[in-house]
Coordinates of C-alpha atoms in Angstrom, one line a residue:
Chain A
M423 CA 114.9 71.1 29.0
K424 CA 117.9 73.2 28.1
K425 CA 115.7 76.3 28.1
I426 CA 114.4 75.6 31.6
K427 CA 118.0 75.2 32.7
R428 CA 119.0 78.5 31.3
F429 CA 115.9 80.2 32.8
L430 CA 116.8 78.7 36.2
I431 CA 120.4 80.0 35.9
Y432 CA 119.2 83.5 35.1
L433 CA 116.6 83.4 37.8
F434 CA 119.1 82.3 40.4
L435 CA 121.7 84.9 39.4
S436 CA 119.1 87.6 39.3
I437 CA 117.9 86.8 42.8
A438 CA 121.6 86.8 44.0
A439 CA 122.1 90.1 42.3
I440 CA 119.0 91.6 43.9
V441 CA 119.9 90.3 47.4
S442 CA 123.4 91.7 47.0
I443 CA 122.3 95.1 45.7
F444 CA 119.1 95.6 47.8
P445 CA 120.8 96.8 51.0
F446 CA 122.7 99.5 49.0
L447 CA 119.5 100.6 47.3
W448 CA 117.7 100.7 50.6
M449 CA 120.3 102.8 52.3
L450 CA 120.3 105.2 49.4
I451 CA 116.5 105.5 49.4
S452 CA 116.3 105.7 53.2
M453 CA 118.8 108.5 53.2
T454 CA 116.2 110.7 51.6
N455 CA 113.3 109.7 53.9
K456 CA 112.1 110.6 57.4
S457 CA 112.8 108.1 60.2
V458 CA 109.1 107.0 60.4
D459 CA 109.1 106.3 56.7
V460 CA 112.2 104.2 57.0
T461 CA 110.7 102.0 59.7
G462 CA 107.4 102.1 57.8
G463 CA 109.1 100.3 54.9
R464 CA 108.9 103.1 52.4
L465 CA 110.8 102.1 49.3
I466 CA 110.5 105.3 47.2
P467 CA 112.9 108.2 47.5
G468 CA 111.7 111.1 49.6
S469 CA 112.7 114.7 49.9
H470 CA 114.3 114.6 53.4
F471 CA 117.9 114.2 52.4
L472 CA 119.0 117.8 53.2
E473 CA 117.2 117.7 56.5
N474 CA 118.8 114.3 57.4
L475 CA 122.2 115.7 56.4
R476 CA 121.7 118.8 58.5
N477 CA 120.5 116.8 61.5
L478 CA 123.5 114.5 61.1
F479 CA 125.9 117.4 61.3
A480 CA 124.0 118.9 64.1
T481 CA 123.7 115.9 66.4
V482 CA 127.1 114.2 66.0
E483 CA 130.6 115.3 65.2
I484 CA 130.7 113.6 61.8
G485 CA 133.0 116.2 60.3
T486 CA 135.6 115.4 63.0
A487 CA 135.1 111.7 62.5
L488 CA 135.5 112.0 58.8
M489 CA 138.6 114.0 59.3
N490 CA 140.1 111.4 61.7
S491 CA 139.2 108.5 59.5
F492 CA 140.9 110.2 56.5
I493 CA 144.0 111.2 58.5
I494 CA 144.3 107.6 59.8
A495 CA 143.6 105.9 56.5
I496 CA 145.9 108.1 54.5
I497 CA 148.9 108.0 56.9
T498 CA 148.4 104.3 57.3
T499 CA 148.3 103.7 53.6
I500 CA 151.4 105.7 52.9
L501 CA 153.5 104.1 55.7
T502 CA 152.1 100.6 55.0
L503 CA 153.1 100.9 51.3
L504 CA 156.5 102.4 52.0
I505 CA 157.6 100.0 54.8
G506 CA 156.0 96.9 53.2
S507 CA 157.5 97.5 49.8
L508 CA 161.0 98.2 51.2
A509 CA 160.8 94.9 53.1
G510 CA 159.3 92.9 50.2
Y511 CA 162.0 94.3 47.9
G512 CA 164.7 93.6 50.4
F513 CA 163.7 90.0 51.0
E514 CA 163.6 89.3 47.3
I515 CA 166.5 91.3 45.9
Y516 CA 169.0 90.7 48.7
R517 CA 167.9 87.1 49.3
T518 CA 169.9 85.0 51.7
K519 CA 169.1 81.9 53.7
G520 CA 169.0 83.9 56.9
K521 CA 166.6 86.5 55.5
D522 CA 164.3 83.7 54.1
M523 CA 164.1 82.2 57.5
I524 CA 163.1 85.6 59.0
F525 CA 160.6 86.0 56.2
N526 CA 158.9 82.8 57.2
I527 CA 158.8 83.8 60.8
L528 CA 157.2 87.1 59.9
L529 CA 154.6 85.2 57.8
L530 CA 153.6 83.3 61.0
S531 CA 152.3 86.6 62.4
M532 CA 149.5 86.5 59.8
M533 CA 148.0 83.7 61.9
I534 CA 148.0 85.7 65.1
P535 CA 144.4 86.8 65.8
F536 CA 144.0 90.4 66.7
A537 CA 142.0 89.6 69.8
A538 CA 145.0 87.8 71.2
I539 CA 147.3 90.8 71.1
M540 CA 144.7 93.5 71.7
I541 CA 145.1 93.5 75.5
P542 CA 148.9 93.6 75.6
L543 CA 148.8 96.4 72.9
Y544 CA 146.3 98.3 75.0
R545 CA 148.5 98.0 78.1
F546 CA 151.6 98.8 76.0
F547 CA 150.1 102.1 74.8
G548 CA 149.0 102.8 78.3
Q549 CA 152.6 102.7 79.4
V550 CA 153.6 104.8 76.4
S551 CA 151.1 107.4 77.5
S552 CA 153.0 108.2 80.7
V553 CA 156.3 108.7 78.7
A554 CA 155.0 110.2 75.4
P555 CA 151.3 111.1 75.7
A556 CA 151.3 112.3 72.1
I557 CA 151.5 108.7 70.9
G558 CA 149.8 107.0 73.8
I559 CA 146.2 105.8 74.5
D560 CA 143.5 107.9 72.8
T561 CA 145.7 109.4 70.1
L562 CA 145.4 108.9 66.3
A563 CA 149.1 107.8 66.4
A564 CA 148.2 104.9 68.7
A565 CA 145.4 103.9 66.3
I566 CA 147.8 104.0 63.4
L567 CA 151.1 102.5 64.7
P568 CA 150.2 98.8 65.2
T569 CA 148.4 98.6 61.9
I570 CA 151.0 99.8 59.5
I571 CA 153.4 96.9 59.5
T572 CA 151.8 93.7 58.4
A573 CA 153.2 90.5 57.0
F574 CA 150.5 90.5 54.4
F575 CA 151.9 93.5 52.6
I576 CA 155.5 92.3 52.9
F577 CA 154.4 89.1 51.3
F578 CA 152.3 90.9 48.7
F579 CA 155.3 93.1 47.7
R580 CA 157.7 90.2 47.7
Q581 CA 155.4 88.2 45.4
N582 CA 155.1 91.1 43.0
T583 CA 158.9 91.8 43.1
K584 CA 159.4 88.3 41.7
M585 CA 158.0 89.8 38.4
F586 CA 160.3 92.8 38.6
A587 CA 163.1 92.7 36.0
K588 CA 166.2 92.3 38.2
D589 CA 168.5 93.5 35.4
L590 CA 167.2 97.0 36.2
V591 CA 168.9 96.7 39.6
E592 CA 172.3 95.9 37.9
A593 CA 171.7 98.7 35.4
G594 CA 171.1 101.1 38.3
R595 CA 174.3 100.0 40.0
I596 CA 176.4 100.5 36.8
D597 CA 174.8 104.0 36.5
G598 CA 176.2 104.7 40.0
L599 CA 172.9 104.8 41.9
S600 CA 173.0 103.9 45.6
E601 CA 171.0 100.8 46.6
L602 CA 168.2 103.0 48.1
G603 CA 168.4 105.1 45.0
I604 CA 167.7 102.1 42.8
F605 CA 164.6 101.4 45.0
F606 CA 163.2 104.9 44.8
R607 CA 164.2 105.9 41.3
I608 CA 163.8 102.6 39.4
Y609 CA 161.7 100.1 41.4
L610 CA 159.0 102.4 42.7
P611 CA 158.1 104.0 39.4
T612 CA 158.0 100.7 37.5
M613 CA 155.8 99.0 40.1
K614 CA 153.0 101.6 40.0
T615 CA 150.2 99.0 39.5
T616 CA 151.4 96.9 42.4
Y617 CA 151.4 100.0 44.6
A618 CA 147.9 101.0 43.3
A619 CA 146.5 97.6 44.3
A620 CA 148.2 97.7 47.7
A621 CA 147.0 101.2 48.3
I622 CA 143.3 100.2 47.7
I623 CA 143.6 97.2 50.1
A624 CA 145.4 99.3 52.7
F625 CA 143.0 102.2 52.5
M626 CA 139.9 100.0 52.7
N627 CA 141.3 98.0 55.7
S628 CA 142.2 101.2 57.5
W629 CA 139.0 103.0 56.7
N630 CA 136.8 100.1 57.9
N631 CA 138.9 99.1 60.9
Y632 CA 136.8 98.9 64.0
L633 CA 138.1 96.8 66.9
W634 CA 141.4 98.5 67.6
P635 CA 140.1 102.1 67.3
L636 CA 137.2 101.0 69.6
V637 CA 139.8 99.9 72.1
V638 CA 142.3 102.7 71.8
L639 CA 140.3 105.8 70.9
Q640 CA 138.1 106.9 73.8
S641 CA 137.3 110.6 73.5
P642 CA 134.6 111.8 71.1
E643 CA 137.0 114.1 69.3
N644 CA 139.1 111.1 68.3
Q645 CA 136.2 109.0 67.0
T646 CA 136.5 107.4 63.6
I647 CA 133.6 106.8 61.2
P648 CA 133.0 103.1 62.1
L649 CA 132.9 104.1 65.8
L650 CA 130.4 106.9 65.1
I651 CA 128.1 104.6 63.1
S652 CA 128.3 101.9 65.7
N653 CA 127.3 104.5 68.4
L654 CA 124.5 105.9 66.2
G655 CA 123.2 102.4 65.5
A656 CA 123.2 101.4 69.2
G657 CA 121.2 104.5 70.3
Y658 CA 117.9 104.0 72.0
T659 CA 115.9 106.5 69.9
P660 CA 117.6 106.2 66.5
D661 CA 116.8 108.5 63.7
Y662 CA 116.9 106.0 60.8
G663 CA 117.1 108.6 58.1
V664 CA 120.1 110.3 59.7
I665 CA 121.8 107.0 60.4
M666 CA 121.4 105.9 56.8
T667 CA 122.9 109.2 55.6
A668 CA 125.9 108.6 57.9
I669 CA 126.2 105.0 56.5
V670 CA 126.1 106.3 52.9
I671 CA 128.8 108.9 53.7
A672 CA 130.9 106.1 55.3
T673 CA 130.5 103.8 52.3
L674 CA 131.2 106.4 49.7
P675 CA 135.0 106.6 49.8
T676 CA 135.6 102.8 49.7
A677 CA 132.9 102.4 47.0
L678 CA 134.4 105.2 44.9
V679 CA 137.9 103.7 45.3
F680 CA 136.5 100.4 44.2
F681 CA 134.7 101.6 41.2
L682 CA 137.5 103.8 40.0
M683 CA 140.1 101.1 40.4
Q684 CA 138.2 97.9 40.0
R685 CA 140.8 96.3 37.8
H686 CA 143.6 97.0 40.3
F687 CA 141.5 95.8 43.1
V688 CA 141.0 92.3 41.6
A689 CA 144.6 92.2 40.5
G690 CA 145.6 93.1 44.1
M691 CA 143.4 90.3 45.6
M692 CA 145.0 87.8 43.2
G693 CA 148.5 89.1 43.8
S694 CA 148.1 88.0 47.4
V695 CA 147.6 84.3 46.4
K696 CA 149.8 83.9 43.4
G697 CA 152.5 81.2 43.9
Chain B
M1136 CA 199.8 81.3 37.1
S1137 CA 202.2 84.1 38.0
Q1138 CA 202.3 85.6 41.4
T1139 CA 200.8 88.9 40.4
A1140 CA 197.9 87.4 38.5
R1141 CA 197.1 85.3 41.5
S1142 CA 197.0 88.2 44.0
A1143 CA 194.9 90.2 41.5
G1144 CA 192.5 87.2 41.4
N1145 CA 192.5 87.1 45.2
S1146 CA 191.8 90.8 45.6
N1147 CA 189.1 90.4 43.0
Q1148 CA 187.5 87.7 45.0
Q1149 CA 187.9 89.7 48.0
R1150 CA 186.2 92.6 46.4
T1151 CA 183.2 90.6 45.2
F1152 CA 183.1 89.1 48.7
M1153 CA 183.1 92.6 50.2
T1154 CA 180.4 93.9 47.8
R1155 CA 178.3 90.8 48.6
L1156 CA 178.8 91.4 52.3
K1157 CA 177.9 95.1 51.8
K1158 CA 174.8 94.2 49.7
N1159 CA 173.7 91.7 52.3
Y1160 CA 174.1 94.3 55.0
I1161 CA 172.1 96.9 52.9
G1162 CA 169.4 94.2 52.5
W1163 CA 169.0 94.1 56.2
I1164 CA 168.4 97.9 56.2
F1165 CA 165.4 97.4 53.8
I1166 CA 163.8 94.8 56.1
L1167 CA 164.8 96.3 59.5
L1168 CA 161.7 98.4 60.1
S1169 CA 159.4 95.5 59.3
V1170 CA 161.2 93.0 61.5
L1171 CA 161.2 95.5 64.4
G1172 CA 157.5 96.4 63.8
I1173 CA 156.2 92.9 63.6
G1174 CA 158.3 91.9 66.6
L1175 CA 157.0 94.8 68.6
F1176 CA 153.4 94.7 67.5
Y1177 CA 152.8 91.0 67.0
F1178 CA 155.3 88.6 68.6
Y1179 CA 156.1 90.6 71.8
P1180 CA 152.4 91.1 72.6
M1181 CA 151.9 87.3 72.0
V1182 CA 154.5 86.6 74.7
Q1183 CA 152.9 89.3 76.9
A1184 CA 149.5 87.8 76.4
F1185 CA 150.8 84.4 77.5
L1186 CA 152.4 85.8 80.6
L1187 CA 149.2 87.7 81.3
S1188 CA 147.2 84.5 81.0
L1189 CA 149.1 83.2 84.0
R1190 CA 147.9 86.0 86.2
S1191 CA 144.5 87.1 87.4
G1192 CA 142.8 90.0 89.2
M1193 CA 140.9 93.2 88.6
G1194 CA 142.3 96.0 86.6
A1195 CA 146.0 96.6 87.3
N1196 CA 146.2 94.4 90.5
L1197 CA 147.3 91.1 88.9
E1198 CA 148.8 88.2 90.7
F1199 CA 150.4 85.1 89.5
V1200 CA 148.0 82.1 89.5
G1201 CA 149.8 79.7 87.2
F1202 CA 147.4 77.8 85.0
D1203 CA 144.3 78.5 87.1
N1204 CA 142.8 80.6 84.3
Y1205 CA 143.1 77.7 81.9
V1206 CA 141.2 75.5 84.4
R1207 CA 138.6 78.2 84.8
L1208 CA 137.8 78.0 81.1
F1209 CA 136.2 74.6 81.5
S1210 CA 133.7 75.8 84.1
D1211 CA 132.9 79.1 82.5
P1212 CA 129.4 78.9 80.8
T1213 CA 129.9 82.1 78.9
F1214 CA 133.1 80.9 77.5
I1215 CA 131.6 77.5 76.5
T1216 CA 128.7 79.3 74.9
S1217 CA 130.9 81.7 72.9
L1218 CA 133.1 78.8 71.8
T1219 CA 130.1 76.7 70.7
N1220 CA 128.7 79.7 68.9
T1221 CA 131.9 80.4 67.1
F1222 CA 132.0 76.7 66.0
I1223 CA 128.4 76.9 64.7
Y1224 CA 129.3 80.0 62.7
L1225 CA 132.4 78.2 61.4
L1226 CA 130.8 74.9 60.5
V1227 CA 127.7 76.4 58.9
Q1228 CA 128.8 79.6 57.4
V1229 CA 132.2 78.8 55.8
P1230 CA 131.0 75.7 53.8
V1231 CA 127.8 77.4 52.7
M1232 CA 129.6 80.5 51.6
I1233 CA 132.4 78.6 49.7
L1234 CA 129.9 76.4 47.9
L1235 CA 127.8 79.4 46.9
A1236 CA 130.9 81.3 45.8
L1237 CA 132.0 78.3 43.7
F1238 CA 128.6 77.9 42.2
F1239 CA 128.4 81.6 41.2
S1240 CA 131.9 81.5 39.7
V1241 CA 131.1 78.5 37.6
L1242 CA 127.8 80.1 36.3
L1243 CA 129.6 83.4 35.6
N1244 CA 132.5 81.7 33.9
D1245 CA 130.2 80.7 31.0
P1246 CA 131.2 83.0 28.1
K1247 CA 127.7 82.6 26.6
L1248 CA 126.0 84.1 29.7
K1249 CA 124.5 87.5 29.1
F1250 CA 125.0 90.4 31.6
R1251 CA 128.1 88.6 33.1
G1252 CA 129.7 91.9 34.1
F1253 CA 126.6 93.1 35.8
F1254 CA 126.1 89.9 37.8
R1255 CA 129.8 89.8 38.8
T1256 CA 129.9 93.4 40.0
A1257 CA 126.5 93.1 41.8
I1258 CA 127.5 89.9 43.7
F1259 CA 130.9 91.4 44.5
L1260 CA 129.5 94.7 45.7
P1261 CA 128.9 93.8 49.3
A1262 CA 132.7 93.3 49.7
V1263 CA 133.2 97.1 49.5
T1264 CA 131.1 97.9 52.5
S1265 CA 132.5 98.6 56.0
L1266 CA 131.7 95.8 58.4
V1267 CA 130.1 98.2 60.9
A1268 CA 128.0 99.9 58.3
Y1269 CA 126.5 96.7 56.8
A1270 CA 126.1 95.2 60.3
V1271 CA 123.9 98.2 61.3
I1272 CA 121.9 97.9 58.0
F1273 CA 121.3 94.2 58.7
K1274 CA 120.2 94.9 62.2
Y1275 CA 117.4 97.2 60.8
L1276 CA 116.5 94.9 57.9
F1277 CA 116.1 92.0 60.4
G1278 CA 114.3 94.0 63.1
N1279 CA 110.9 93.0 64.2
D1280 CA 109.2 95.5 61.9
G1281 CA 112.1 95.3 59.5
L1282 CA 111.8 94.8 55.7
V1283 CA 112.7 91.1 55.9
N1284 CA 109.7 90.4 58.0
E1285 CA 107.5 92.6 55.9
F1286 CA 108.6 90.8 52.8
L1287 CA 108.0 87.4 54.3
L1288 CA 104.6 88.5 55.6
G1289 CA 103.7 90.0 52.2
M1290 CA 104.6 86.8 50.4
N1291 CA 102.5 84.9 53.0
L1292 CA 105.5 82.8 53.9
I1293 CA 104.9 83.6 57.6
S1294 CA 101.8 84.7 59.5
T1295 CA 103.5 86.6 62.4
P1296 CA 106.8 88.5 62.3
L1297 CA 109.8 86.4 63.2
N1298 CA 112.0 87.5 66.1
W1299 CA 115.2 87.5 64.0
L1300 CA 117.3 89.3 66.6
S1301 CA 115.7 88.1 69.9
D1302 CA 115.3 84.4 69.2
P1303 CA 118.5 82.4 70.1
V1304 CA 118.5 80.3 66.9
L1305 CA 117.2 82.9 64.5
A1306 CA 119.7 85.4 65.8
K1307 CA 122.5 83.0 64.9
I1308 CA 121.0 82.5 61.5
T1309 CA 120.8 86.3 61.0
I1310 CA 124.6 86.6 61.8
I1311 CA 125.3 83.8 59.4
I1312 CA 123.2 85.3 56.6
A1313 CA 124.9 88.7 57.2
I1314 CA 128.5 87.3 57.0
T1315 CA 127.5 85.2 53.9
W1316 CA 126.1 88.3 52.2
R1317 CA 129.3 90.3 52.9
W1318 CA 131.9 87.7 51.9
T1319 CA 130.5 85.4 49.1
G1320 CA 131.3 87.8 46.3
Y1321 CA 134.7 88.4 47.7
N1322 CA 135.5 84.6 47.6
M1323 CA 133.9 84.3 44.2
I1324 CA 136.5 86.6 42.6
F1325 CA 139.3 84.3 43.6
Y1326 CA 137.5 81.3 42.0
L1327 CA 136.6 83.2 38.9
S1328 CA 140.2 84.2 38.3
A1329 CA 141.4 80.6 39.0
L1330 CA 138.7 79.2 36.5
Q1331 CA 140.2 81.3 33.8
N1332 CA 143.3 79.1 33.8
V1333 CA 141.4 75.9 33.7
D1334 CA 141.8 73.8 30.5
K1335 CA 138.4 73.8 28.7
S1336 CA 139.1 70.5 27.0
M1337 CA 138.6 68.7 30.3
Y1338 CA 134.9 69.7 30.3
E1339 CA 134.6 68.7 26.6
A1340 CA 135.8 65.3 27.4
A1341 CA 133.6 64.9 30.4
R1342 CA 130.6 66.0 28.4
I1343 CA 131.4 63.4 25.7
D1344 CA 131.6 60.8 28.5
G1345 CA 128.1 61.9 29.5
A1346 CA 128.9 63.7 32.8
S1347 CA 126.1 66.0 34.0
S1348 CA 126.9 69.6 34.9
I1349 CA 126.6 68.7 38.6
Q1350 CA 129.0 65.8 38.1
Q1351 CA 131.4 68.1 36.3
F1352 CA 131.2 70.6 39.2
F1353 CA 132.1 68.1 41.8
F1354 CA 134.6 65.9 39.9
I1355 CA 136.4 68.5 37.8
T1356 CA 135.9 72.0 39.1
I1357 CA 136.3 71.4 42.8
P1358 CA 139.4 69.2 42.5
L1359 CA 141.0 71.7 40.0
L1360 CA 140.4 74.6 42.3
K1361 CA 141.5 72.8 45.4
P1362 CA 144.6 75.0 46.2
I1363 CA 142.5 78.2 46.0
I1364 CA 139.6 76.6 47.9
L1365 CA 142.1 75.7 50.6
F1366 CA 143.5 79.2 50.7
T1367 CA 140.1 80.9 50.9
S1368 CA 138.8 78.4 53.5
I1369 CA 141.8 79.0 55.7
V1370 CA 141.4 82.8 55.4
S1371 CA 137.6 82.5 56.1
T1372 CA 138.2 80.2 59.1
I1373 CA 140.7 82.6 60.6
G1374 CA 138.3 85.5 59.9
T1375 CA 135.3 83.7 61.5
L1376 CA 137.3 82.7 64.6
Q1377 CA 137.9 86.4 65.0
L1378 CA 134.3 87.4 64.3
F1379 CA 133.6 90.6 66.2
D1380 CA 132.2 93.6 64.3
E1381 CA 129.0 91.9 63.1
V1382 CA 128.0 90.3 66.5
M1383 CA 128.8 93.6 68.3
N1384 CA 126.6 95.7 66.0
I1385 CA 123.8 93.4 65.0
T1386 CA 122.9 91.6 68.2
N1387 CA 125.4 92.8 70.7
G1388 CA 126.0 89.2 71.7
G1389 CA 122.4 88.7 72.6
P1390 CA 119.7 87.5 73.3
G1391 CA 121.4 86.4 76.4
N1392 CA 124.8 85.2 75.1
A1393 CA 123.2 83.3 72.2
T1394 CA 125.3 85.0 69.5
M1395 CA 128.4 85.9 71.6
S1396 CA 131.7 85.1 69.7
I1397 CA 135.0 84.5 71.4
S1398 CA 136.5 87.8 70.2
M1399 CA 133.5 89.6 71.6
Y1400 CA 133.8 87.8 74.9
I1401 CA 137.4 88.8 75.1
Y1402 CA 136.4 92.4 74.5
N1403 CA 133.7 92.3 77.2
L1404 CA 136.1 90.7 79.7
S1405 CA 138.6 93.5 79.1
F1406 CA 136.5 96.6 78.6
E1407 CA 132.8 96.0 79.4
Y1408 CA 132.8 93.9 82.6
T1409 CA 135.1 94.6 85.5
P1410 CA 138.4 94.2 83.6
D1411 CA 140.1 90.9 84.1
F1412 CA 143.0 91.2 81.6
G1413 CA 144.6 87.9 82.7
Y1414 CA 141.5 85.8 82.1
A1415 CA 140.8 87.7 78.8
A1416 CA 144.3 86.8 77.6
T1417 CA 143.7 83.2 78.5
V1418 CA 140.5 83.1 76.4
S1419 CA 142.4 84.8 73.5
Y1420 CA 145.0 82.0 73.6
V1421 CA 142.1 79.6 72.8
I1422 CA 141.7 81.4 69.5
V1423 CA 145.4 81.2 68.8
V1424 CA 145.4 77.4 69.5
L1425 CA 142.3 77.0 67.3
V1426 CA 143.7 79.0 64.4
V1427 CA 146.9 76.8 64.5
I1428 CA 145.0 73.5 64.8
L1429 CA 142.4 74.3 62.1
S1430 CA 144.8 75.7 59.6
F1431 CA 147.0 72.6 60.1
L1432 CA 143.9 70.3 59.7
Q1433 CA 142.8 72.0 56.5
F1434 CA 146.3 71.6 55.1
R1435 CA 146.3 67.9 56.0
V1436 CA 142.8 67.3 54.6
A1437 CA 143.2 69.3 51.3
G1438 CA 147.0 69.5 50.8
D1439 CA 148.1 65.9 51.3
R1440 CA 147.1 64.2 48.1
D1441 CA 148.7 66.8 45.8

């Protein structure tokens, strides 16, 4: 009886693992096969990877899209971390009743669905276009700006600041550091793990963001990777080998980030729910 | 106390008051950018969206119509379909996913289990993919001559290929399978971490009392994990109410509007059909109201008894 139960547990977990991994295997295999072989259900690696790669670069501007996605994700990550940690630190270290109230109001913004503010944002950046075209519709700046300040990261940094030794702030004051000096010279270096976890989440969110870039970025030279893949996937005569190559390239950065920093990633997810 | 001592005390008090005031003021500098940013990019657009929802018209020619848009919702078949679809996704997908994730986490929490690390990583792996990328992959896997059909045919489970993407019911199921694939491992990680803090002696006692594993699951594990289950179900509910990427890329809302989600309908109203920003804003307020009501309900149902 007990043996049957163990067997069933392993069987169940193995099926779950196979179902979870299979799409990854399939895209890796299909990346090396011809389009007809992909649709034909071929499940062994072929020798068409270089050709797929060449076709991918020849048919779509994937270099540009990669560049745009990296620029957006890196700038977004840096600004998100900087602004979010300043606020999380500020709310916790300079805590007052008034600030706590503001903090709670900011948290409410986490419940605002993006679809609800998408149209006003689109119209807002449309108006910005006529004054400052450099940050208006169809610019990377417009894709970045509304995404860098989120209540989630303020909350995240405030939660983690609770574990930061406040004596260090006093020590910094006695040493004659300015309040901002304390933040940059003491807080920032001691909170490296928190920043690492936040960086992973921010980078992944930005790299994978789809709806807002879809709305605000219109010209092909401003396309990001998710937009490019979506367009490729919606084509009438798709070259499956090429599309799979593009998908693997799109998944690579986030998968790498995940595997290199798996521990921080889990810590980061948990940091967002800790009391 | 002498006069001088008192004034010294006063000025001391004054000084600490001044430094406190100064620190308080510096504190505002730290949070200023965030307050402005969230005001400008969240709360201000919310107000704008509401004002917009009171107006109607094509493109930029909008005129005030009061609550006409809200009345129009009730007689708009596409809206009703997308609302129903979203609720079907919500009611089927969220419970299935959360139960599965709980189940995996309980199995993987057993220290005697072999290959735990492998199973955990494998089941979590889907969470690292981009929504668009996995959606496109699922579209091909569930295509008419896709691998899912080939597998089912090969196993003799079906005799003709199933129209996963072009049958109204199967298309919804495909979307639900896809979302469950992507998010189960993600939720599992939360439960696994929470289980590590659970007192093992409770299970010992239950076993001695003759409770089966299934009884232990429902009467010990689930009640103990209630706070984290509440958190993940609210996050999943908000996420599903905003469902867009998958529907857009797997079925494009079809067949007909059979898989259309509210977010996708808003997108179509604004950017695919002749733009009617006013009405789109009205539909978007439905999501806002739903998020508020459902979060509140979940808090009441799960939070009250603690």
